[in-house]
Tab-separated table of C-alpha atoms and ligand atoms in Angstrom:
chain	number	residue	atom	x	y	z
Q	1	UNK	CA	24.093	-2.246	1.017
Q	2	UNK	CA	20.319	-1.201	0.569
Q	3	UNK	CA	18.381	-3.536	-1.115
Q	4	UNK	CA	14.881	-2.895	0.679
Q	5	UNK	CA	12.885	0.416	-0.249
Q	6	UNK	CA	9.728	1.347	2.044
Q	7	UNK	CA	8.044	-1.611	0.105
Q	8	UNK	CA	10.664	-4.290	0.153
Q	9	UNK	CA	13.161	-5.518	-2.448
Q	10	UNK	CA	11.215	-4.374	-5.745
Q	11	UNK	CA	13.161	-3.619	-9.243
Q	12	UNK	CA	13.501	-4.661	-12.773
Q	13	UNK	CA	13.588	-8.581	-13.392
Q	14	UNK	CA	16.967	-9.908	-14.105
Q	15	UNK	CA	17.683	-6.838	-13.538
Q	16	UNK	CA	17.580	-5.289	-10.304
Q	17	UNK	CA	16.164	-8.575	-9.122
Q	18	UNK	CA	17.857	-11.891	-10.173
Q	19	UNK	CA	17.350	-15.447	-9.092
Q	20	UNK	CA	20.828	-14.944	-7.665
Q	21	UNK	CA	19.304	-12.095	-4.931
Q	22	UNK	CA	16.222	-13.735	-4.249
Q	23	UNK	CA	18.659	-17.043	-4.023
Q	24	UNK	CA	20.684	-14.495	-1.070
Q	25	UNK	CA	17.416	-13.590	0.344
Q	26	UNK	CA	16.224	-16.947	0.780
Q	27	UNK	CA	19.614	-17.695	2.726
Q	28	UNK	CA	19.664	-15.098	4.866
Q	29	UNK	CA	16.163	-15.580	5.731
Q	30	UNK	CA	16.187	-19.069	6.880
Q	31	UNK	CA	18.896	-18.725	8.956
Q	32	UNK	CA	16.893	-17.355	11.789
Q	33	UNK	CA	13.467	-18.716	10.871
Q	34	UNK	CA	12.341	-22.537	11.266
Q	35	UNK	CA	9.475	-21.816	8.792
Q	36	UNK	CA	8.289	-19.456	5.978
Q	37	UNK	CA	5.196	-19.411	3.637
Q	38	UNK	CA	5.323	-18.102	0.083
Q	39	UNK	CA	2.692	-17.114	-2.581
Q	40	UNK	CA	3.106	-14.636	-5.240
Q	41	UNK	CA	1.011	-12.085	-7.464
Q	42	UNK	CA	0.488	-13.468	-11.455
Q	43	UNK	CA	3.693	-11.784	-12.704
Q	44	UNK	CA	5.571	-13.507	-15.513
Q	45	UNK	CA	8.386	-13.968	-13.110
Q	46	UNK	CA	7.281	-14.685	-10.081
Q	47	UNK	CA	7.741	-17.953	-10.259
Q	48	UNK	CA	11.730	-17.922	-11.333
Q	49	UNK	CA	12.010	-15.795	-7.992
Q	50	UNK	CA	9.715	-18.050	-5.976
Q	51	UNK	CA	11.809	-21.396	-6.917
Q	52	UNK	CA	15.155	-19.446	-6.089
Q	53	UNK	CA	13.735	-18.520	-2.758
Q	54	UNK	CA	12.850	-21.678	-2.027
Q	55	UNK	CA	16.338	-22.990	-2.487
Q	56	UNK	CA	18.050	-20.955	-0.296
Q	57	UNK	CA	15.414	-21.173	2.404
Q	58	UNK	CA	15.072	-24.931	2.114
Q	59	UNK	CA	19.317	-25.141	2.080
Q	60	UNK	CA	19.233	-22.989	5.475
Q	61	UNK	CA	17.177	-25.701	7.060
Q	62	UNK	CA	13.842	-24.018	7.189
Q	63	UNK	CA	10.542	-25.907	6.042
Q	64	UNK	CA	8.447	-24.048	2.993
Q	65	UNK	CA	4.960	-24.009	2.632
Q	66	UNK	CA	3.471	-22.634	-0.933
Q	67	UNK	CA	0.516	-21.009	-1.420
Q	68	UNK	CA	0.818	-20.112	-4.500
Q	69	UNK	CA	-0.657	-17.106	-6.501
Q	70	UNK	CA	-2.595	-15.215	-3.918
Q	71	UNK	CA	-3.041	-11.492	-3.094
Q	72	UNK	CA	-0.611	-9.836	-0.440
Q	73	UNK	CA	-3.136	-9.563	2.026
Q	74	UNK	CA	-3.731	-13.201	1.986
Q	75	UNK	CA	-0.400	-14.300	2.328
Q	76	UNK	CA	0.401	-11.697	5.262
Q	77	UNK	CA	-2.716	-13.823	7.047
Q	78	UNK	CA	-1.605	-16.618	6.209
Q	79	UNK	CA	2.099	-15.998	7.896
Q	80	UNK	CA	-0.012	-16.275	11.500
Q	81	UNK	CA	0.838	-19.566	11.093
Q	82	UNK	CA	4.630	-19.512	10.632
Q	83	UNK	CA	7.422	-17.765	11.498
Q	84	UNK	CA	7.284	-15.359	8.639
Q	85	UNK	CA	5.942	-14.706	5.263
Q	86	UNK	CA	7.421	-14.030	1.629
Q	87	UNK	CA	5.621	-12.601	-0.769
Q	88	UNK	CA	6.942	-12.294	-4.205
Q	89	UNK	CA	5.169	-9.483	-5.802
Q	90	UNK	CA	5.583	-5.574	-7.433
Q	91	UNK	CA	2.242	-4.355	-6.009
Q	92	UNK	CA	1.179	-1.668	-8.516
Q	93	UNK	CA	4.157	-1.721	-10.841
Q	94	UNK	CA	3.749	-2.651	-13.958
Q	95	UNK	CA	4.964	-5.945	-15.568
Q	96	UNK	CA	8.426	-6.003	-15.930
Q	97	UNK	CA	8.980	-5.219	-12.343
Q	98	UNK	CA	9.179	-7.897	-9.708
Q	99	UNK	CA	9.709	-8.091	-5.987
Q	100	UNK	CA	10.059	-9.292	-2.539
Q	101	UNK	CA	8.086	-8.609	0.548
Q	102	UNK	CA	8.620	-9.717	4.305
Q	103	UNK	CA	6.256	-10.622	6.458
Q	104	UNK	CA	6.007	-11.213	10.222
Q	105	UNK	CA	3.326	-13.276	12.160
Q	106	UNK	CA	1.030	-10.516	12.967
Q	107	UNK	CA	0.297	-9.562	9.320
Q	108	UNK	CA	3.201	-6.398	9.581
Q	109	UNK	CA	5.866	-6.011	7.336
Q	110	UNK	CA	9.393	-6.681	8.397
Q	111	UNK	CA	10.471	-3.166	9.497
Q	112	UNK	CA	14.065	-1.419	8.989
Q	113	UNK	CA	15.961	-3.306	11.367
Q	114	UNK	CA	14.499	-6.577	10.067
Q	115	UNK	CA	15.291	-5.773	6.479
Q	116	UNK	CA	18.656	-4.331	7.562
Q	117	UNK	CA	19.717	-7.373	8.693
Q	118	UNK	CA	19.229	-9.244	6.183
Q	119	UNK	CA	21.184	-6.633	4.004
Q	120	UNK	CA	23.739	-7.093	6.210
Q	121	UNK	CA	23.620	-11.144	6.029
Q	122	UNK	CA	23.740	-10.829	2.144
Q	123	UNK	CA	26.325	-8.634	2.318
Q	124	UNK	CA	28.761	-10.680	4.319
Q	125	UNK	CA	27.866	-13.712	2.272
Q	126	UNK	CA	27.324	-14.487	6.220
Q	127	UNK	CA	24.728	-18.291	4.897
Q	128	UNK	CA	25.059	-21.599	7.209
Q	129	UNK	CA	24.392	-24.281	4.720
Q	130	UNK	CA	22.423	-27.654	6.448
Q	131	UNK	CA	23.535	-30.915	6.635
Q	132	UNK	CA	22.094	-33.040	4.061
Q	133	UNK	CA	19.679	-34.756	6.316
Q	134	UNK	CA	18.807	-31.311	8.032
Q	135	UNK	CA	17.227	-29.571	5.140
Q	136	UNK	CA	13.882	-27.679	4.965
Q	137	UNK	CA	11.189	-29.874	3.379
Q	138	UNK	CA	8.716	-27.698	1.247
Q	139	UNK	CA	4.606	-28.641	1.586
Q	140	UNK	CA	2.053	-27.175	-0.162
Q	141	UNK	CA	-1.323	-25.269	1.548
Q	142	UNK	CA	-4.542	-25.339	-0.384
Q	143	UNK	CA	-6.752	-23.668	1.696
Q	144	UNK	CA	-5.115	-19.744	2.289
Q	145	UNK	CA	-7.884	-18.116	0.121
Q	146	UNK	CA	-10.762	-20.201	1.812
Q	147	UNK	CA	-9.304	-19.105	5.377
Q	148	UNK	CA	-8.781	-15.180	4.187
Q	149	UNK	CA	-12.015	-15.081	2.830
Q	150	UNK	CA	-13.574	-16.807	6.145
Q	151	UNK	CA	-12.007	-14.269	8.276
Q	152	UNK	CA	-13.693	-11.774	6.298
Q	153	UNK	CA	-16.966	-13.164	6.144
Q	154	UNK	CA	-17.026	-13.481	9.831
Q	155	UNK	CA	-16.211	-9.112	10.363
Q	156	UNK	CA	-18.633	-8.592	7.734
Q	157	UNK	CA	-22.548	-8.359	7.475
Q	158	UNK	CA	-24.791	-9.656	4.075
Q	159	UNK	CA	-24.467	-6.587	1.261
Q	160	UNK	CA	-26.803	-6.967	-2.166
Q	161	UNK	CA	-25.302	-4.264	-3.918
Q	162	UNK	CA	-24.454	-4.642	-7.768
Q	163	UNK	CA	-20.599	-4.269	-7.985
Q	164	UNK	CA	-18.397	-3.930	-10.840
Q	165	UNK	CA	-15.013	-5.454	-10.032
Q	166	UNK	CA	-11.748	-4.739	-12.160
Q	167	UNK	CA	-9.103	-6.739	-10.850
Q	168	UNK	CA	-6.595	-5.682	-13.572
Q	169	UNK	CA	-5.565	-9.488	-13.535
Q	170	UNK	CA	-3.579	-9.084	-10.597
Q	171	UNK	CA	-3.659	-11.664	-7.254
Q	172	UNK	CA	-7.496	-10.191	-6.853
Q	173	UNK	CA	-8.716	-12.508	-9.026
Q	174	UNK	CA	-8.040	-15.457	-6.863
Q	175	UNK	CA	-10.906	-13.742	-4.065
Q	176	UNK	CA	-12.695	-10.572	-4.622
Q	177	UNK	CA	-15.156	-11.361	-7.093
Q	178	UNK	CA	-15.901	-14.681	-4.783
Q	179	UNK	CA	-15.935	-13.368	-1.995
Q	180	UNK	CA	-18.436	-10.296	-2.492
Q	181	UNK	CA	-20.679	-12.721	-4.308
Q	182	UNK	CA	-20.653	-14.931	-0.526
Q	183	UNK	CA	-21.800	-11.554	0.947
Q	184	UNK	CA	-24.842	-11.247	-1.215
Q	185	UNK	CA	-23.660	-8.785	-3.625
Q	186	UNK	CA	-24.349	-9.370	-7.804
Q	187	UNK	CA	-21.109	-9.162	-9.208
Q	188	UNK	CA	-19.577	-8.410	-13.145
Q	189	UNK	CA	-16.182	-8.855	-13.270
Q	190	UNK	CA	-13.664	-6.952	-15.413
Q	191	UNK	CA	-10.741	-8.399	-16.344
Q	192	UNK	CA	-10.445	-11.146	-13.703
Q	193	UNK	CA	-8.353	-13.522	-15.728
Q	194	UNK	CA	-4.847	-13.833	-13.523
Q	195	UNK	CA	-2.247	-12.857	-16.170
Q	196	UNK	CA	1.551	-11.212	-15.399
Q	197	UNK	CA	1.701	-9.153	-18.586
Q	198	UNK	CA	-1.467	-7.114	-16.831
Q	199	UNK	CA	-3.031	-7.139	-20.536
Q	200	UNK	CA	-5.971	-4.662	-20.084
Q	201	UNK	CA	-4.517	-1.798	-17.743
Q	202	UNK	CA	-1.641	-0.666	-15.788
Q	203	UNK	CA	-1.992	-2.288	-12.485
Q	204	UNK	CA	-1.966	1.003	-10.650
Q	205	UNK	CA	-5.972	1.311	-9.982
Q	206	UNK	CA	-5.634	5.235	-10.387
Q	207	UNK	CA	-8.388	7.839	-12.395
Q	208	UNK	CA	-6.476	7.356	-15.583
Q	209	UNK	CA	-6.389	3.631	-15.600
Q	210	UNK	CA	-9.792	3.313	-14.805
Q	211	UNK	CA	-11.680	4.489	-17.916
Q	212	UNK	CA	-13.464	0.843	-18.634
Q	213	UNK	CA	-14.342	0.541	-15.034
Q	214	UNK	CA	-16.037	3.724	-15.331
Q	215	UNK	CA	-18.185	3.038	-18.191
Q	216	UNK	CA	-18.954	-0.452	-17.043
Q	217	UNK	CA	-20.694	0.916	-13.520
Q	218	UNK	CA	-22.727	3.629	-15.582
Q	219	UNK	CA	-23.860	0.284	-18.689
Q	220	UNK	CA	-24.691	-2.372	-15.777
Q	221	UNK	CA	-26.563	0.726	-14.305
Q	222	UNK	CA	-24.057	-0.652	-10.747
Q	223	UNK	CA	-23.850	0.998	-7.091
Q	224	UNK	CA	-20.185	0.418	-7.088
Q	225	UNK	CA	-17.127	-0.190	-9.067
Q	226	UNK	CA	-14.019	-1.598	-7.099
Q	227	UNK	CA	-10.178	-1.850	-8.291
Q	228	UNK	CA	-7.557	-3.399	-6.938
Q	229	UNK	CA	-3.664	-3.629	-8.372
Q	230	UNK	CA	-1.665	-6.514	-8.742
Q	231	UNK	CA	-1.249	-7.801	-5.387
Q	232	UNK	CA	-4.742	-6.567	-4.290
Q	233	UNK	CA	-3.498	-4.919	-1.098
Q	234	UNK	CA	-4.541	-1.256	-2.436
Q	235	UNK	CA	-8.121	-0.888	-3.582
Q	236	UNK	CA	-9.849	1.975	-4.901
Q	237	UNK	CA	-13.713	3.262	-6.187
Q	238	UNK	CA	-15.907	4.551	-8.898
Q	239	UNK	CA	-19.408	5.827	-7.606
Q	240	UNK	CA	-22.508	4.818	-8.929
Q	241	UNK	CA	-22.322	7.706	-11.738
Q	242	UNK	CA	-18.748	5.986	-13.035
Q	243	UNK	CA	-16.961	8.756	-10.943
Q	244	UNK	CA	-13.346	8.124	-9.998
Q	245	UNK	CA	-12.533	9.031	-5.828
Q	246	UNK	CA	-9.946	10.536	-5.066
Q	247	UNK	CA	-7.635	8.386	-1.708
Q	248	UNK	CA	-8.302	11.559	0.440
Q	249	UNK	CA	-11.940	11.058	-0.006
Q	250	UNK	CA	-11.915	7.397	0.038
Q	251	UNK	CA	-9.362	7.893	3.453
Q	252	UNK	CA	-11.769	9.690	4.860
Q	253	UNK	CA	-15.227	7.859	4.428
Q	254	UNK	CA	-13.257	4.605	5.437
Q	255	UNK	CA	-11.868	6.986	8.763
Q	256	UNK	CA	-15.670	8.152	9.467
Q	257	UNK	CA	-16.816	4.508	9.406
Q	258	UNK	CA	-14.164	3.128	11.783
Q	259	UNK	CA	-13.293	6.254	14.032
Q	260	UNK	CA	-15.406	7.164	16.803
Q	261	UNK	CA	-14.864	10.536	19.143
Q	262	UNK	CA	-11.807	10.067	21.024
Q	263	UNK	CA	-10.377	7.349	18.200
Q	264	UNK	CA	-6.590	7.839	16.620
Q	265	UNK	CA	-6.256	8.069	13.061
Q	266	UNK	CA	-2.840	7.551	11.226
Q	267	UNK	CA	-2.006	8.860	7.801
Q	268	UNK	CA	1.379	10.276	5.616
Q	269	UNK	CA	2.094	13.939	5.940
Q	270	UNK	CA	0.897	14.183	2.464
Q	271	UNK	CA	-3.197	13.689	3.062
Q	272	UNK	CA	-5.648	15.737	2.391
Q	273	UNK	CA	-7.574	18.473	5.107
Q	274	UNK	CA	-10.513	17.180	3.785
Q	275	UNK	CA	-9.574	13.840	6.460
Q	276	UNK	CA	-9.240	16.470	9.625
Q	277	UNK	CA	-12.335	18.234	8.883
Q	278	UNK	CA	-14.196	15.125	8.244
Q	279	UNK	CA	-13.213	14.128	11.944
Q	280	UNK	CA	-13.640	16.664	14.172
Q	281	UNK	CA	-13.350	14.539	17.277
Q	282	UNK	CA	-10.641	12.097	16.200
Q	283	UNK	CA	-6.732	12.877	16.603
Q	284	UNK	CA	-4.691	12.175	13.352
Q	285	UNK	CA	-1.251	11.819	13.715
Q	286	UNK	CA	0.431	12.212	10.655
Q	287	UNK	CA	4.183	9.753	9.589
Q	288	UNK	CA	6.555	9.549	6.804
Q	289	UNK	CA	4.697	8.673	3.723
Q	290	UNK	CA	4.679	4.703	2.978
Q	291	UNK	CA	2.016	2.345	3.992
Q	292	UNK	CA	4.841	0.496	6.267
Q	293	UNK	CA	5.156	3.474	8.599
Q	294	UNK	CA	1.627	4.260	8.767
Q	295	UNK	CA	1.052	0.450	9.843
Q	296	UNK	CA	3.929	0.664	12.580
Q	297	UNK	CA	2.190	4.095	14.047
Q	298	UNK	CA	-0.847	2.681	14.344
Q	299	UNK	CA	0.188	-0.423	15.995
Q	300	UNK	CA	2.148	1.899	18.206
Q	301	UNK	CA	-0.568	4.427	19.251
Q	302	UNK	CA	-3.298	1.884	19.054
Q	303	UNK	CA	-4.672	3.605	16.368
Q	304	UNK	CA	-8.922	2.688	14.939
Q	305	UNK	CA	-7.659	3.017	11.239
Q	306	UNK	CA	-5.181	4.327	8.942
Q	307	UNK	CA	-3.979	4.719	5.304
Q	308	UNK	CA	-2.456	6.459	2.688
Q	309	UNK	CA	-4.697	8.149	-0.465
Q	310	UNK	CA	-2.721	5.964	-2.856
Q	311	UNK	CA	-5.371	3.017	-2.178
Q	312	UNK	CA	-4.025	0.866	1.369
Q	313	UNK	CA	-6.283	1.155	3.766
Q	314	UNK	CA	-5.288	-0.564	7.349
Q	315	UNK	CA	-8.116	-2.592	9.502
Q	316	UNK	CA	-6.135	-3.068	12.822
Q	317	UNK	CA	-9.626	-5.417	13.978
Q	318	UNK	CA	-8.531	-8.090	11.041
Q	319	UNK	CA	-4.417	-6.847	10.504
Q	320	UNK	CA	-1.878	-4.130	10.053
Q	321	UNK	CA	-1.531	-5.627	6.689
Q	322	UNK	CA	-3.564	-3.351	4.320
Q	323	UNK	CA	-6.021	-5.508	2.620
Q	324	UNK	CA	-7.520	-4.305	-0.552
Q	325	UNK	CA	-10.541	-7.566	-0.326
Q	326	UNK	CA	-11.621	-6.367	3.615
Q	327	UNK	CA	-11.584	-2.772	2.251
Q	328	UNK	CA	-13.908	-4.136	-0.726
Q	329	UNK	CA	-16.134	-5.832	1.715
Q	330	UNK	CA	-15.893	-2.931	4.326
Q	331	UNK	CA	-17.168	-0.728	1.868
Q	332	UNK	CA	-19.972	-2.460	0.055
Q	333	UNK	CA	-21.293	-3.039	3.733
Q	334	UNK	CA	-21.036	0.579	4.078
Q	335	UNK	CA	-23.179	1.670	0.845
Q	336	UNK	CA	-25.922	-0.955	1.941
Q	337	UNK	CA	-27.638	2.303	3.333
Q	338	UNK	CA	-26.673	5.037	1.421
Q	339	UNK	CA	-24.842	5.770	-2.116
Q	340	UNK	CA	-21.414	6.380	-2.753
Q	341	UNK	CA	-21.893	9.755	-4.570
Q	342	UNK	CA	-24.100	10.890	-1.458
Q	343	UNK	CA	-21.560	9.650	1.263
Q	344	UNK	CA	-18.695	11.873	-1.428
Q	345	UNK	CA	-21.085	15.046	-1.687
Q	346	UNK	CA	-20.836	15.170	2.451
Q	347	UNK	CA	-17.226	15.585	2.051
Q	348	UNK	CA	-15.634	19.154	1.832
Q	349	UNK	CA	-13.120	19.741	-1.026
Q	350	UNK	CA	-10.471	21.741	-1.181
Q	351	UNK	CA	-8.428	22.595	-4.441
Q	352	UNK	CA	-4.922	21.174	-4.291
Q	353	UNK	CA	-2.375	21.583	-6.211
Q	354	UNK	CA	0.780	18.691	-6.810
Q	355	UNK	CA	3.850	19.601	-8.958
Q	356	UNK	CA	7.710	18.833	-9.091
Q	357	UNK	CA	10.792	20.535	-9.582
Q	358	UNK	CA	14.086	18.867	-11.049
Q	359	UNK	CA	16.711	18.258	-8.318
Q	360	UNK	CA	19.877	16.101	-8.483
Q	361	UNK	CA	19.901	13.437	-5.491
Q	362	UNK	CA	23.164	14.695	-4.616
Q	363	UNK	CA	22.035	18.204	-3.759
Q	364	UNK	CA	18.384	16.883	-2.165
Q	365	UNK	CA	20.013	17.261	1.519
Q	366	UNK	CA	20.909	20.739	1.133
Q	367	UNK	CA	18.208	21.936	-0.620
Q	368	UNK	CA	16.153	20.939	2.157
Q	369	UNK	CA	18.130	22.400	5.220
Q	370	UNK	CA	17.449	25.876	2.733
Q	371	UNK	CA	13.835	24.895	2.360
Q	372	UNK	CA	13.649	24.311	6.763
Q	373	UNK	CA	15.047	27.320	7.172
Q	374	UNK	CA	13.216	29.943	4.569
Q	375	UNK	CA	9.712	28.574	5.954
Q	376	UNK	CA	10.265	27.924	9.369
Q	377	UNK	CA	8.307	30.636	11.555
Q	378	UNK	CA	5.582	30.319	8.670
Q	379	UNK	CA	3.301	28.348	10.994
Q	380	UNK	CA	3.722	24.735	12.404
Q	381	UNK	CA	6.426	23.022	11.338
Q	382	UNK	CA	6.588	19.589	10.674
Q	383	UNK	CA	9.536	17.345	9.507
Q	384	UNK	CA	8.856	13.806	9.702
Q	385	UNK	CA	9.263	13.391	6.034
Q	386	UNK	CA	10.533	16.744	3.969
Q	387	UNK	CA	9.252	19.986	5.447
Q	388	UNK	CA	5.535	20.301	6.329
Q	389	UNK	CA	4.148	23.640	7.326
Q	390	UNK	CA	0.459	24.255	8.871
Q	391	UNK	CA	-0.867	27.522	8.575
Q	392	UNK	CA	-4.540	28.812	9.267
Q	393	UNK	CA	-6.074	28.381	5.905
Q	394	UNK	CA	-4.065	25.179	4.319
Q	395	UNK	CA	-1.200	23.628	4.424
Q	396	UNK	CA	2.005	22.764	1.511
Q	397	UNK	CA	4.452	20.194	1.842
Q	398	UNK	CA	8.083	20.572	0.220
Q	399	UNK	CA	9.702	16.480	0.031
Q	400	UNK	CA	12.652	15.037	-1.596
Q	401	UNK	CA	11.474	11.686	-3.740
Q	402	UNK	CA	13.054	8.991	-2.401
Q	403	UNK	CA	13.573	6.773	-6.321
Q	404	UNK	CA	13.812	9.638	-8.690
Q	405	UNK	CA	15.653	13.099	-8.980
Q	406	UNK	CA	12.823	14.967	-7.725
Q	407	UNK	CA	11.377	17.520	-5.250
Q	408	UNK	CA	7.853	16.784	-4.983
Q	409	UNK	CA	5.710	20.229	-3.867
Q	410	UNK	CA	1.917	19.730	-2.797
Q	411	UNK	CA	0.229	22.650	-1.588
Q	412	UNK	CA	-3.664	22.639	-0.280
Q	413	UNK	CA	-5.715	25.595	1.015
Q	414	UNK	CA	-9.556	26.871	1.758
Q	415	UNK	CA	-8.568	29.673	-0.240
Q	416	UNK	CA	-5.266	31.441	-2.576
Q	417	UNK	CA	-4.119	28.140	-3.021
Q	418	UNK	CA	-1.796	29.923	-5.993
Q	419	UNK	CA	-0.664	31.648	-3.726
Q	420	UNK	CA	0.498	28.989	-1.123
Q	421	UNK	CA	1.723	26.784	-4.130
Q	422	UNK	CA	3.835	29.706	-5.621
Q	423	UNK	CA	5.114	31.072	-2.579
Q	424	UNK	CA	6.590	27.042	-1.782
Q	425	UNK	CA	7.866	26.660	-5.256
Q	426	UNK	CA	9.652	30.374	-5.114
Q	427	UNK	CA	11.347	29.194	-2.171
Q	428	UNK	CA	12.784	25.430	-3.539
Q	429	UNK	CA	13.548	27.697	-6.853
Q	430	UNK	CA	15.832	30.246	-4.802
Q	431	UNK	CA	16.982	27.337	-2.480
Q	432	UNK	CA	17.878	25.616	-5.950
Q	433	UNK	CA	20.331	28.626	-7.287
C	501	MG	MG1	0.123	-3.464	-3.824
């Protein structure tokens, strides 16, 4: 039974997720842990799925402590304390999507064989129920922002830049706009009113969600404009002309900053050149896309930094959790000295191009032993997630979607990049027939 995807249980609500799974989770969880702490982001049911979490951890003996709502980054600090952490949220989904995330001590997120066995737990219906007088108690914690925010404050230095900060209602309300004001910044917020039905924008803090941050930055006449989505682990940026950056660009300013010669830098098979010619002296290693498997590279390889374009950005210093606030303050520390649209303008660009081609799930595993074959020996192939292949002048990426019936074909290149893209889609087209 697979219930976890590379972000953790996530799905429609009584849908996909039901009190009666989170209920299961809850059950299988406490069986091996003595205590767990919960929060959740502002979604309308977060709660529901909270309380039946509770109840099955609290019935398996182990104690709860609540945090309430707070951002994912937060709670994944937070978890030093305990045994684990659960975090009820969707991230960047939009409303009627809820969730569950896992999270260990260190601020990582319960990896396969920790999810798989509590598949396998649910599964079996495999619970221990406690003895009346042996049941969890459940406590509350008031102070989880105050602590995250601390830790910040002490890896950060004073910044007085004016930011604009849209927290799209999400978690991020709870800390950014507080804790950038602590650092010396001015700060206008945009919708930073915590509310589940994400009234203003889709939580997703992408270009085409971002149109009122952008015009906010250029009418307060602001350095910055920061976004966050719902659970304010992914964070992204508008320069001080209301321009929109792309994650390859932010990925690499971020990398520059926290990479020295020598440093290792890990990022999905999906990013951008633009991050290896930005560092020259650093070695990227590249892992199946999913800010999960970025996280357990780096921790692996003892990596300086690492991320993934769609907005997490990884700090191993403060956690291998990414953290959407620490990137805020990182970055407004950063543009103390110099703009954001002069830091961009340093950055080469290359055109890219992103399409995808209808594919039944059923026939995604063949297609892609077709795909390996027709392009191997057209430079350096990679295969850590679909088929990657290096040549001189760019690079194109053919990968199966893992939630929809999709092939997903990126293609990037100093120059012909119709070419590349055409010659990638030919061969999924012929592989198709
Ligand atoms: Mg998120």
């Amino acid at each position: 039974m697979k219930l976890f995807g590379s972000s953790g249980i996530r799905g429609i609500t009584n849908k996909d997720v039901t009190v009666d799974l989170a209920l299961q989770v809850g059950m299988a969880l406490g069986r091996s842990k003595k205590s767990a702490v919960i929060g959740r982001d502002p979604r309308v049911a977060g709660e529901m799925i909270e309380h039946a979490i509770i109840s099955g951890l609290v019935s398996a003996g182990c104690n709860v402590i609540r945090v309430g709502v707070v951002t994912t980054p937060t709670l994944a600090y937070t978890a030093r304390n305990y045994d684990c952490g659960v975090m009820v949220t969707a991230s960047h989904n939009p409303s009627e999507y809820v969730g569950i995330k896992l999270w260990n001590p260190d601020g990582m997120a319960f990896d396969s064989a920790q999810q798989e066995e509590i598949e396998k737990l649910i599964e079996k219906e495999d619970f221990v129920h406690s003895k009346w007088d042996m049941l969890g108690n459940i406590s509350t914690y008031e102070n989880a922002v105050r602590d995250h925010m601390d830790m910040i404050k002490a890896n950060s230095s004073k910044s007085t830049l004016k930011v604009v900060v849209d927290c799209g209602s999400g978690a991020g309300c709870t800390i950014t706009p507080f804790l950038l004001r602590e650092m010396g910044c001015e700060v206008i917020t945009l919708n930073a009113q915590l509310d589940g039905h994400f009234p203003a924008r889709n939580p997703e803090p992408s270009d085409k969600n971002l149109g009122l941050l952008k015009k906010a930055v250029k009418e307060f006449g602001a350095d910055l404009g920061i976004a966050q989505d719902g659970d304010a682990d992914r964070m992204m940026a508008v320069d001080e002309n209301g321009v929109f950056l792309a994650g390859d660009e932010m990925l690499a300013i971020f990398a520059r900053f926290e990479c020295k010669e020598g440093s290792k830098l890990s990022v999905p098979v999906d990013t951008s050149m633009i991050v290896d010619d930005a560092l020259p002296g650093t070695e990227i290693i590249r892992t199946r896309v999913g800010d999960v498997y970025v996280a357990e590279k780096m921790k692996e390889i003892k990596a300086d930094f690492g991320g993934e374009p769609s907005g997490s950005w990884i700090f191993p210093r403060i956690s291998y959790c990414p953290d959407g606030i620490y990137a805020a303050a990182r970055l407004v520390e950063i543009l103390q000295d110099k703009g954001l649209a002069a830091i961009r303008a340093e950055l080469p660009e290359y055109p890219t191009l992103r399409d995808t081609i209808a594919c039944e799930d059923s026939r995604k595993a063949k297609l892609m032993e077709e795909v390996r074959y027709k392009m191997a020996g057209m430079g350096e192939v990679s295969d850590i997630d679909g088929i990657r292949v290096e040549m001189e002048d760019g690079w194109v990426l053919v990968r199966p979607s893992g939630t929809e019936p999709k092939i997903r074909i990126t293609a990037q290149a100093r120059k012909n990049i119709e070419e590349l893209y055409s010659m990638a889609e030919n061969i999924v087209m012929e592989s198709l027939k």
